[in-house]
Coordinates of C-alpha atoms and ligand atoms in Angstrom, one line a residue:
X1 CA -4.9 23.8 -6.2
X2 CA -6.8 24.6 -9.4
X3 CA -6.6 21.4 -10.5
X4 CA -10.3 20.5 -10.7
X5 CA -11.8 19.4 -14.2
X6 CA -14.4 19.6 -15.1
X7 CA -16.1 15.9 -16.2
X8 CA -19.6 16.9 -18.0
X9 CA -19.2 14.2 -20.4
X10 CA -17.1 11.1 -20.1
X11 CA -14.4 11.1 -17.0
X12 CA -12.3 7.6 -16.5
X13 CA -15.3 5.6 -15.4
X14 CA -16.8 6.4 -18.8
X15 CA -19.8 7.3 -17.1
X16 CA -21.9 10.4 -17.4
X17 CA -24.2 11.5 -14.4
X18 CA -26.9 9.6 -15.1
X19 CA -24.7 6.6 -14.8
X20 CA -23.0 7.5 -12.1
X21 CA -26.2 8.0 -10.3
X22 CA -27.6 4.7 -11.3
X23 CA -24.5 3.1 -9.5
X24 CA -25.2 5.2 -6.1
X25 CA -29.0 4.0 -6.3
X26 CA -27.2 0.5 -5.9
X27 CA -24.4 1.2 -3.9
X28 CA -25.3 4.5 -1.9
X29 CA -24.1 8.0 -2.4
X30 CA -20.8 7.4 -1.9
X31 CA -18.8 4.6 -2.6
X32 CA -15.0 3.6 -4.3
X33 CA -14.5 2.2 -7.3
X34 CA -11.6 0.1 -8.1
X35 CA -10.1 0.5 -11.5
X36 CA -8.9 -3.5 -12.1
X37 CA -7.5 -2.5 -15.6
X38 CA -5.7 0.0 -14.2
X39 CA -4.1 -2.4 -11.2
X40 CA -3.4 -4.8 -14.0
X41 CA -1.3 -2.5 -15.7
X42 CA 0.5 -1.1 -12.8
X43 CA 1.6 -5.0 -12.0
X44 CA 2.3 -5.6 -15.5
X45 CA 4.8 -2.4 -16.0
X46 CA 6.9 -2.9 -12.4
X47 CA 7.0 -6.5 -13.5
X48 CA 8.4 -5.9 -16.8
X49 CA 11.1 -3.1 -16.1
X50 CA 12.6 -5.2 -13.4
X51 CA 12.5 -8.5 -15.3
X52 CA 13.5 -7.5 -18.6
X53 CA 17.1 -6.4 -16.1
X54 CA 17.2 -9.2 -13.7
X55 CA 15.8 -12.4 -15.0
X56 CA 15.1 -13.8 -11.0
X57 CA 12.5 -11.3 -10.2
X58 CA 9.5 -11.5 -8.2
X59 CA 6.7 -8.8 -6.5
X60 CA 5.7 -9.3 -3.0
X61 CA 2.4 -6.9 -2.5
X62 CA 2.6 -5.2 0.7
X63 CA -1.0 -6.3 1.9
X64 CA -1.6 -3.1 4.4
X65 CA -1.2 -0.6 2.0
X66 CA -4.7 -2.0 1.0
X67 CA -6.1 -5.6 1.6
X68 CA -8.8 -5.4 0.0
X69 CA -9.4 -9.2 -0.6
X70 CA -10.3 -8.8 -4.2
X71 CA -7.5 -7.0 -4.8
X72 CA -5.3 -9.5 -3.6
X73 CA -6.7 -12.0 -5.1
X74 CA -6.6 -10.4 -8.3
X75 CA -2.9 -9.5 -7.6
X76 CA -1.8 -12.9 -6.6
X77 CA -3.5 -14.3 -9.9
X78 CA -1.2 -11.9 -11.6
X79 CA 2.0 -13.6 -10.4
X80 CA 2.4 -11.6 -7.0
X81 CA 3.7 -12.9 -3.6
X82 CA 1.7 -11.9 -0.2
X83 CA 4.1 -9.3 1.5
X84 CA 2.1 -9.6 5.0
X85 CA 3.5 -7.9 8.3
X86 CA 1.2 -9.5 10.8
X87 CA -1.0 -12.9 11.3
X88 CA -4.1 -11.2 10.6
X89 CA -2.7 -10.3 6.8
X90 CA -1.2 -13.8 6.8
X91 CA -4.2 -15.7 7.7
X92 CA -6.2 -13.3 4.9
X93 CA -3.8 -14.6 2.1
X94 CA -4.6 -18.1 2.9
X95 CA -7.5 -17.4 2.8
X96 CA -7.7 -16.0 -0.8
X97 CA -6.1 -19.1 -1.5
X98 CA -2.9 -18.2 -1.4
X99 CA 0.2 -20.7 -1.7
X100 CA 1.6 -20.6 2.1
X101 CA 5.7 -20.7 -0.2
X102 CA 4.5 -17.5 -1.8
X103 CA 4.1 -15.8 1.3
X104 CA 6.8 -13.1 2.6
X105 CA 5.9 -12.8 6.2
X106 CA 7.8 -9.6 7.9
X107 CA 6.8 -7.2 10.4
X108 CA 8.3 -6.3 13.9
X109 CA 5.7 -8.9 16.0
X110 CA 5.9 -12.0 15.5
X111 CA 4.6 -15.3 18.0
X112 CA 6.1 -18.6 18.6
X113 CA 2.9 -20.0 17.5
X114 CA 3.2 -17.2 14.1
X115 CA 6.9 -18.3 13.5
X116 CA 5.9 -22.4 14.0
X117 CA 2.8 -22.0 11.5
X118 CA 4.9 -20.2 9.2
X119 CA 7.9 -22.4 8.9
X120 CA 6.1 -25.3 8.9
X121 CA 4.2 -23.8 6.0
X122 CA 7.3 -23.1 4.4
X123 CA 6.8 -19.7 3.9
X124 CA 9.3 -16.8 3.3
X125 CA 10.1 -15.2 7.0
X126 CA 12.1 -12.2 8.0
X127 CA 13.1 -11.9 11.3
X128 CA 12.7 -8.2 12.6
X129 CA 14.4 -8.4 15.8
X130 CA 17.0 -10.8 17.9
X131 CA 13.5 -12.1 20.1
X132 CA 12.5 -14.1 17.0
X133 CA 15.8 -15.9 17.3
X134 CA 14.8 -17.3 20.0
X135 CA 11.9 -18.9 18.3
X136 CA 13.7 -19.9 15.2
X137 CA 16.1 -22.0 17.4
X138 CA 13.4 -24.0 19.3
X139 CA 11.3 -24.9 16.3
X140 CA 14.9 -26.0 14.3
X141 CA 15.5 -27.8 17.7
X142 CA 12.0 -29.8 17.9
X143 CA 12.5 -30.3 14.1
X144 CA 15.5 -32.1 13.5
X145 CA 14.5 -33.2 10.1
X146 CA 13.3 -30.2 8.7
X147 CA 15.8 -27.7 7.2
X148 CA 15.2 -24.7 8.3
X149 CA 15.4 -21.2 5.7
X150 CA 15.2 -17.9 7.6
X151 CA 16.1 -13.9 6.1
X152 CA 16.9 -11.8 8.5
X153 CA 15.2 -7.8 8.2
X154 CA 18.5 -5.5 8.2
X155 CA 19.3 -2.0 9.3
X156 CA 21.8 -0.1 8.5
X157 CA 22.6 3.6 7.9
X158 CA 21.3 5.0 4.9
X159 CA 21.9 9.2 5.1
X160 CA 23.0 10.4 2.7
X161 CA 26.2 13.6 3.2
X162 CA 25.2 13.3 7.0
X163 CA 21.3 14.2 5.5
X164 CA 18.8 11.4 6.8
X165 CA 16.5 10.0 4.0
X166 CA 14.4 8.4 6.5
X167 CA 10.6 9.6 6.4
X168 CA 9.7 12.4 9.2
X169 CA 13.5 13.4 9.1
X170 CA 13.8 10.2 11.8
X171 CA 17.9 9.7 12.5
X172 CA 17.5 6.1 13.0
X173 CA 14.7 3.4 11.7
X174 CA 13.6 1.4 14.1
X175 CA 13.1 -1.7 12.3
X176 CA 15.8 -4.8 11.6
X177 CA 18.9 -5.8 13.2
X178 CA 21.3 -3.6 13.7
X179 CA 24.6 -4.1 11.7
X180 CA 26.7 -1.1 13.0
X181 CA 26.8 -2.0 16.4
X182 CA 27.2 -6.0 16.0
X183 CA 23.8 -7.5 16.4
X184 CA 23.8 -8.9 13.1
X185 CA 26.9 -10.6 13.7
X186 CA 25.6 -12.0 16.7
X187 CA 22.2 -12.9 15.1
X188 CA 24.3 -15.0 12.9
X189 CA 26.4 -16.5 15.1
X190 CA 23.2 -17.8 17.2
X191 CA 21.3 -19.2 14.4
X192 CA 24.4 -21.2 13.0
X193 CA 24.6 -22.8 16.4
X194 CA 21.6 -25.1 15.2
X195 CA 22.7 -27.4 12.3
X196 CA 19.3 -27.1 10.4
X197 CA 19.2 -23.5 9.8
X198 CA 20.2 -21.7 7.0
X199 CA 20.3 -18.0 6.9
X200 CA 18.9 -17.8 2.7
X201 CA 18.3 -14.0 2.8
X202 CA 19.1 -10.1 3.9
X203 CA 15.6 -8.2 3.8
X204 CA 15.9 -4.2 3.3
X205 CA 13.0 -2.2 3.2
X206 CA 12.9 1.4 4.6
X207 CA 10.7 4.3 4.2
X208 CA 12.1 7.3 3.0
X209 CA 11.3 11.0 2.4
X210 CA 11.8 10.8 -1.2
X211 CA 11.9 7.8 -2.3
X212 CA 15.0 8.6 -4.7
X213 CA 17.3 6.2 -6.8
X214 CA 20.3 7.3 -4.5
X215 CA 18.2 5.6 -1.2
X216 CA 17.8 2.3 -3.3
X217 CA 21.6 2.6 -4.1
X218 CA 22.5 2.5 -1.1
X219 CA 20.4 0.1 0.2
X220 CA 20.7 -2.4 -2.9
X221 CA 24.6 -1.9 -2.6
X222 CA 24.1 -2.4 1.2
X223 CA 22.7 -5.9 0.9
X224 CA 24.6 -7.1 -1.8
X225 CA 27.7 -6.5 0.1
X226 CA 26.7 -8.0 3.0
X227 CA 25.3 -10.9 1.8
X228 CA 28.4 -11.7 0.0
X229 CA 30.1 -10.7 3.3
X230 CA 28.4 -13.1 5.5
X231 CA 25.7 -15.5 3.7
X232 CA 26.9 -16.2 0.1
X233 CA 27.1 -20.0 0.3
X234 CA 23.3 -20.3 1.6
X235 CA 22.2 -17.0 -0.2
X236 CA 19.0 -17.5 -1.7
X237 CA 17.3 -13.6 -1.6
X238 CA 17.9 -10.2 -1.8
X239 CA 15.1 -8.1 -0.8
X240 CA 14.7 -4.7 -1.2
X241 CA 11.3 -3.6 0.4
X242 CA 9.0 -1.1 -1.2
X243 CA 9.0 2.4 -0.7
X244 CA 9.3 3.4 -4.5
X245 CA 6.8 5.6 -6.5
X246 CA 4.1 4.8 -8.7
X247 CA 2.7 6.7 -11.8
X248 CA 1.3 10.2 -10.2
X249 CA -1.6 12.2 -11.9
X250 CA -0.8 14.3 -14.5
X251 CA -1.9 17.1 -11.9
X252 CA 1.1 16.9 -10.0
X253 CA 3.1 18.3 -12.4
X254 CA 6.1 17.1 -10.6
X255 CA 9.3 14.5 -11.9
X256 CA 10.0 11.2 -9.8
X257 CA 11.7 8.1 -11.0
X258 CA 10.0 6.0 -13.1
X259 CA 9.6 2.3 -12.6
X260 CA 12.2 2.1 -15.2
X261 CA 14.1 4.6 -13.2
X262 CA 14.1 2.0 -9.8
X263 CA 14.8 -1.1 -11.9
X264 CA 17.7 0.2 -13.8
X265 CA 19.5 1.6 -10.4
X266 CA 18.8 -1.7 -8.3
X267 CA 19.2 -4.5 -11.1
X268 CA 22.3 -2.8 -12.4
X269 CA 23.7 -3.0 -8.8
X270 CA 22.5 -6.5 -8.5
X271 CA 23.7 -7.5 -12.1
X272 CA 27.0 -6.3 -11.1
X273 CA 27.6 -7.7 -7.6
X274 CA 26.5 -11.0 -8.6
X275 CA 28.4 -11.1 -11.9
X276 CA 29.4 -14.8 -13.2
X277 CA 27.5 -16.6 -10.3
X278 CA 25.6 -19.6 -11.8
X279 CA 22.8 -19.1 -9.9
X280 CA 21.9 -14.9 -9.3
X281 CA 19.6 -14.6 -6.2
X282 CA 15.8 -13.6 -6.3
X283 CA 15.3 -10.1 -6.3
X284 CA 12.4 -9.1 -4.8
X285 CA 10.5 -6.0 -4.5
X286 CA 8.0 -5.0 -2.1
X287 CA 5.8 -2.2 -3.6
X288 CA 2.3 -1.0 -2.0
X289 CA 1.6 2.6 -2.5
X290 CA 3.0 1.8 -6.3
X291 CA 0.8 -0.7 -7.1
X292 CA -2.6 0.4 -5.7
X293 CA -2.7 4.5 -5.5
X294 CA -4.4 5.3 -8.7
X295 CA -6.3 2.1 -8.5
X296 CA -8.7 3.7 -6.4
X297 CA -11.7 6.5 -7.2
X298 CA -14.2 7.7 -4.4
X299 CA -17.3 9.1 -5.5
X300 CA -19.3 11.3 -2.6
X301 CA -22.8 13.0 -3.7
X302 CA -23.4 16.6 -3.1
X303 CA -25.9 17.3 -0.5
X304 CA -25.8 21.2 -0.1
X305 CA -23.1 24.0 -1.1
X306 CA -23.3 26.5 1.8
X307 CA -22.0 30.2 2.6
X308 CA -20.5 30.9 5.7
X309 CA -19.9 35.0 6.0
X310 CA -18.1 34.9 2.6
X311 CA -16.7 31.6 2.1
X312 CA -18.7 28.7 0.6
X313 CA -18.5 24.8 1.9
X314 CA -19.6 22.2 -0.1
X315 CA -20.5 19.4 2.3
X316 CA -20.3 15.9 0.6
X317 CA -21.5 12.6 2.0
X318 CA -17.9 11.3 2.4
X319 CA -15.3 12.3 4.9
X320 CA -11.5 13.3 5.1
X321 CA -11.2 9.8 6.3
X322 CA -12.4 8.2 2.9
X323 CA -10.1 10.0 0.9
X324 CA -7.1 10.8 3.2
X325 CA -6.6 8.9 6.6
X326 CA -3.9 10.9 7.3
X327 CA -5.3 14.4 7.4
X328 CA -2.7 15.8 4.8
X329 CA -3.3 18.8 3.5
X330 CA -2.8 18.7 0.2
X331 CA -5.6 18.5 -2.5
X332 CA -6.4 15.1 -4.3
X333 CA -7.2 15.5 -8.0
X334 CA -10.7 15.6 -8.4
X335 CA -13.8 15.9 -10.6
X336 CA -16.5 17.5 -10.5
X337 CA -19.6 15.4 -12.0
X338 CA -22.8 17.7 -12.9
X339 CA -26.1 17.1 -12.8
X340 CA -27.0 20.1 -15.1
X341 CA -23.7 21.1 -16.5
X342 CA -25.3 23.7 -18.7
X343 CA -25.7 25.8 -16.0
X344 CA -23.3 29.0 -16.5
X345 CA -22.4 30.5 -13.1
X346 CA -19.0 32.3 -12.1
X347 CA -16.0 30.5 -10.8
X348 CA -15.2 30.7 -6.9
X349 CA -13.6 29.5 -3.8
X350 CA -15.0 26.9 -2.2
X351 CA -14.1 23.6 0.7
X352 CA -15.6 20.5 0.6
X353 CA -16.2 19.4 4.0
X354 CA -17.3 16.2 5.1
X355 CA -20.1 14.7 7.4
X356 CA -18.4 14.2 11.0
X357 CA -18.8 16.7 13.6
X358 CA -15.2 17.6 13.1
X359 CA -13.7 21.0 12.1
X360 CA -10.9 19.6 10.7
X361 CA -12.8 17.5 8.4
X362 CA -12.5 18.7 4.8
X363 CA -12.0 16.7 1.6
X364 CA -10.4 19.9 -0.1
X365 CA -9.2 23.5 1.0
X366 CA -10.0 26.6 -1.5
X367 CA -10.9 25.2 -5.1
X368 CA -11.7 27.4 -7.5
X369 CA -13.9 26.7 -9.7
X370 CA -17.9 26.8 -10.8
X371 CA -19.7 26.0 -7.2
X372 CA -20.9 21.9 -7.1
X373 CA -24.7 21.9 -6.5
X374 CA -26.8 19.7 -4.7
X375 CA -27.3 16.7 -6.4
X376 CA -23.5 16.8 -8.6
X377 CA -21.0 14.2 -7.7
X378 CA -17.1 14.8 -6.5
X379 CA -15.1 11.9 -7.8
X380 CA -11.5 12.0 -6.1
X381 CA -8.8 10.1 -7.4
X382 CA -5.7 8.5 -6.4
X383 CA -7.7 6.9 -3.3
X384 CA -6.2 3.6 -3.1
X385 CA -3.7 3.1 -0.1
X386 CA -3.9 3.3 3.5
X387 CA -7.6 4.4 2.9
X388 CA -9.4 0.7 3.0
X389 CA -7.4 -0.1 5.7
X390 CA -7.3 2.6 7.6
X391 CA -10.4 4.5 7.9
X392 CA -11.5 4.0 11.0
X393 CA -15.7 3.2 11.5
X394 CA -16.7 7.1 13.0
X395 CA -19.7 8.3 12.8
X396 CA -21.4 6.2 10.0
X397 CA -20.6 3.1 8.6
X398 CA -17.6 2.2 5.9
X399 CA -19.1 2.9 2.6
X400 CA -19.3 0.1 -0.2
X401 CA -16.3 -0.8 -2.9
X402 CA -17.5 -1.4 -6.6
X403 CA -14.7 -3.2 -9.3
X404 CA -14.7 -1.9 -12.4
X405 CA -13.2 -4.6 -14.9
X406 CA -13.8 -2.9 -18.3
X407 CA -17.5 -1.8 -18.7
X408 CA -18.7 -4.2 -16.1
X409 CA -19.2 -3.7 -12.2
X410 CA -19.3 -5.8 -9.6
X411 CA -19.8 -5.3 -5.8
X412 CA -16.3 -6.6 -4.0
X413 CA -17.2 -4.9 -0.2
X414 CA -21.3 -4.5 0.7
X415 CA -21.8 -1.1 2.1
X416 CA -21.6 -1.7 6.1
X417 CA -24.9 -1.8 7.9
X418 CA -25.1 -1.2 11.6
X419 CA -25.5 -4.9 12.3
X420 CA -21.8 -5.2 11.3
X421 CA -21.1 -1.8 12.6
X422 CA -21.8 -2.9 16.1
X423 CA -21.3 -6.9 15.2
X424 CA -23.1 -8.7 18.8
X425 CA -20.6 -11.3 18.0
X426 CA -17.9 -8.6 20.3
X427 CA -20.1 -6.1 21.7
X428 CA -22.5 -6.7 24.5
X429 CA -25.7 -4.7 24.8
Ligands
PLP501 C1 4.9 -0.8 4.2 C2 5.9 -1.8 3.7 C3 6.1 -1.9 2.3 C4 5.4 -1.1 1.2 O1 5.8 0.2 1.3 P1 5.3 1.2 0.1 O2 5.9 2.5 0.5 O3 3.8 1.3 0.2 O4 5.8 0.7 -1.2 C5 6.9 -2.9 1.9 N1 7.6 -3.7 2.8 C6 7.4 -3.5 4.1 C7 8.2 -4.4 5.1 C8 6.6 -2.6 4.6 O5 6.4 -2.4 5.9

């Protein structure tokens, strides 16, 4: 909670007030700022401390943690596969460009018309649910010629001393085919029905609590075992999902695996189970919150600090949906920016509330430090998932995105007007 600092002089955009200012006169007063260096090196290290264990490596990004198209972009031209989960995501990575056989399409809803496009693109698919069977089999059937590659999305039980690990304490996951009570089997013995399908991969991801080395045990051990069980001769994959942690602020003061950490517990598993075959399946990984967390900064101007009976409310122009769609209510770490830092007064308590007409809408609960005055700037950190794609257009429009790629800055989203707010191309006036 005290974990404000101050940032009078330089802070990490290596920008003082005036120049943060000069930026808001461009892109208004308040905007993100995406730290490309920074994404670069958070590709680079997850890359490394898996590949330097496990030669046959590759990174899907999960697009809706945050598909910002830049971002993608940039992340593809790094080496990275498009994890999408719908055909909205899928049609985005084509149209950054990217390869259709680079593409990892998952997610629970999938079309005939999704499932055609996809295979015919040879993409990488993983079936979520016995429906998509159904699909599978008609397009193998009206192809004869083509050789068909599915993965099939798995689900299995991963408690841990009769504990769940699952996110929200949930018993069961919802997503995948069930191996317990015999659907994979069946899923299995459908597909091979049709001569031109092969079943090339198992497809693990699941969202736990705490995303600890013991869950990716399981699950990595989990897939190896029933790959080996049931698809070794047409194994081609063995993917893991996301889930894992990225770097966290200093601020947080708290120990989580490292990316070594994750690579070491799932390469050594895979190392292991696939010792002395000639050719070791691709591992791949399926990180979103990892890669793109500390990527992001939002920057919201101060317009007043007020004093309600004894408590002060600094009210920014920014909202709790900027900064944390989900309403948690932990603080981000933050900076304060000041116009005249000079100025000595006492530390206190003090909210920073945003500009909807809810109650519930504050940035941050009881800081304690020197008061922000009109005219400062809040910088919070560790803005970059789920916030692009999920703040929802209340009340004002979305603000602008600027990339920052060393000293320079470039626009990558124009701040919404109203025109696009209310686009006439959907609604009628
Ligand atoms: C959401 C999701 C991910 C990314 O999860 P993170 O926790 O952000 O790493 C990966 N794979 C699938 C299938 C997902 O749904």
């Amino acid at each position: 909670m005290e974990s404000i600092i101050e940032a009078t002089g330089k802070n990490d955009l290596g920008l003082d007030h005036d120049g943060i200012h000069q930026l808001a006169n461009e892109h208004g007063s308040s905007f993100y700022v995406l730290n490309v260096n920074k994404l670069r090196g958070n590709y680079r290290k997850i890359d490394t401390a898996f590949k330097s264990r496990y030669e046959n490596f590759i990174i899907g990004y999960s697009y809706k943690t945050n598909y910002l198209p830049y971002l993608c972009k940039e992340l593809s031209n790094l080496g990275a596969y498009a994890e999408v989960v719908s055909r909205l995501e899928y049609d985005l990575a084509i149209r950054i460009g990217e390869d259709p056989m680079r593409i990892i399409f998952n997610g629970p809803l999938k079309t005939m018309d999704d499932i055609t496009y996809a295979l015919n693109n040879k993409s990488i698919i993983n079936i979520d649910s016995l429906y998509e069977i159904d699909f599978v089999k008609e397009f193998a059937l009206s192809n004869p010629d083509i050789e068909v590659s599915i993965g099939l999305r798995v689900n299995f039980d991963i408690s841990q001393n009769g504990v769940s690990a699952l996110q929200e304490g949930y018993k069961l996951s919802r997503f995948g085919i069930c191996v317990n009570n015999g659907n994979l089997k069946h899923a299995l013995t459908e597909l091979r029905t049709i001569k031109n399908i092969r079943i090339v991969g198992l497809h693990g991801h699941f969202s736990t609590k705490n995303r600890s080395l013991e869950s990716y045990k399981i699950i990595t051990q989990n897939l190896c075992m029933l790959a080996k069980e049931n698809i070794l001769d047409s194994l081609e994959y063995i993917d893991v999902g996301g889930g894992i942690y990225g770097e966290l602020p200093e601020s947080y003061n708290t120990n989580v695996p490292t990316f070594d950490d994750y690579a070491e517990t799932i390469c050594g598993i895979l190392n292991k189970e696939f010792d002395g075959l000639e050719k070791k399946p691709l591992l791949i990984l399926e990180p979103g919150v990892a890669m793109v967390a500390n990527v992001f900064l939002f920057i919201a101007e101060v317009i007043e600090s007020k004093k309600i009976r004894d408590e002060y409310f600094v009210l920014v122009d920014g909202s709790v949906h900027n900064v944390k769609p989900t309403m948690h209510k932990n603080n981000l770490p933050m900076r304060i920016v000041r116009k005249n830092p000079d100025i000595d007064t006492v530390k206190q308590s003090f909210n920073i509330v945003g500009y909807t007409c809810m109650e519930k809408d504050y940035l941050a609960f009881e800081i304690k430090d020197r008061l922000p005055m009109k005219d400062d700037y809040i910088i919070f950190e560790n803005v970059g998932a789920y916030t692009i794609v999920f703040n929802p257009p209340f009340i004002k429009e979305r603000p602008g995105i600027v990339a920052m790629n060393h000293t320079e800055f470039t626009t990558v989203r124009r701040k919404e007007t109203i025109k696009q707010f209310f686009n006439e191309e959907i609604y009628i006036f």
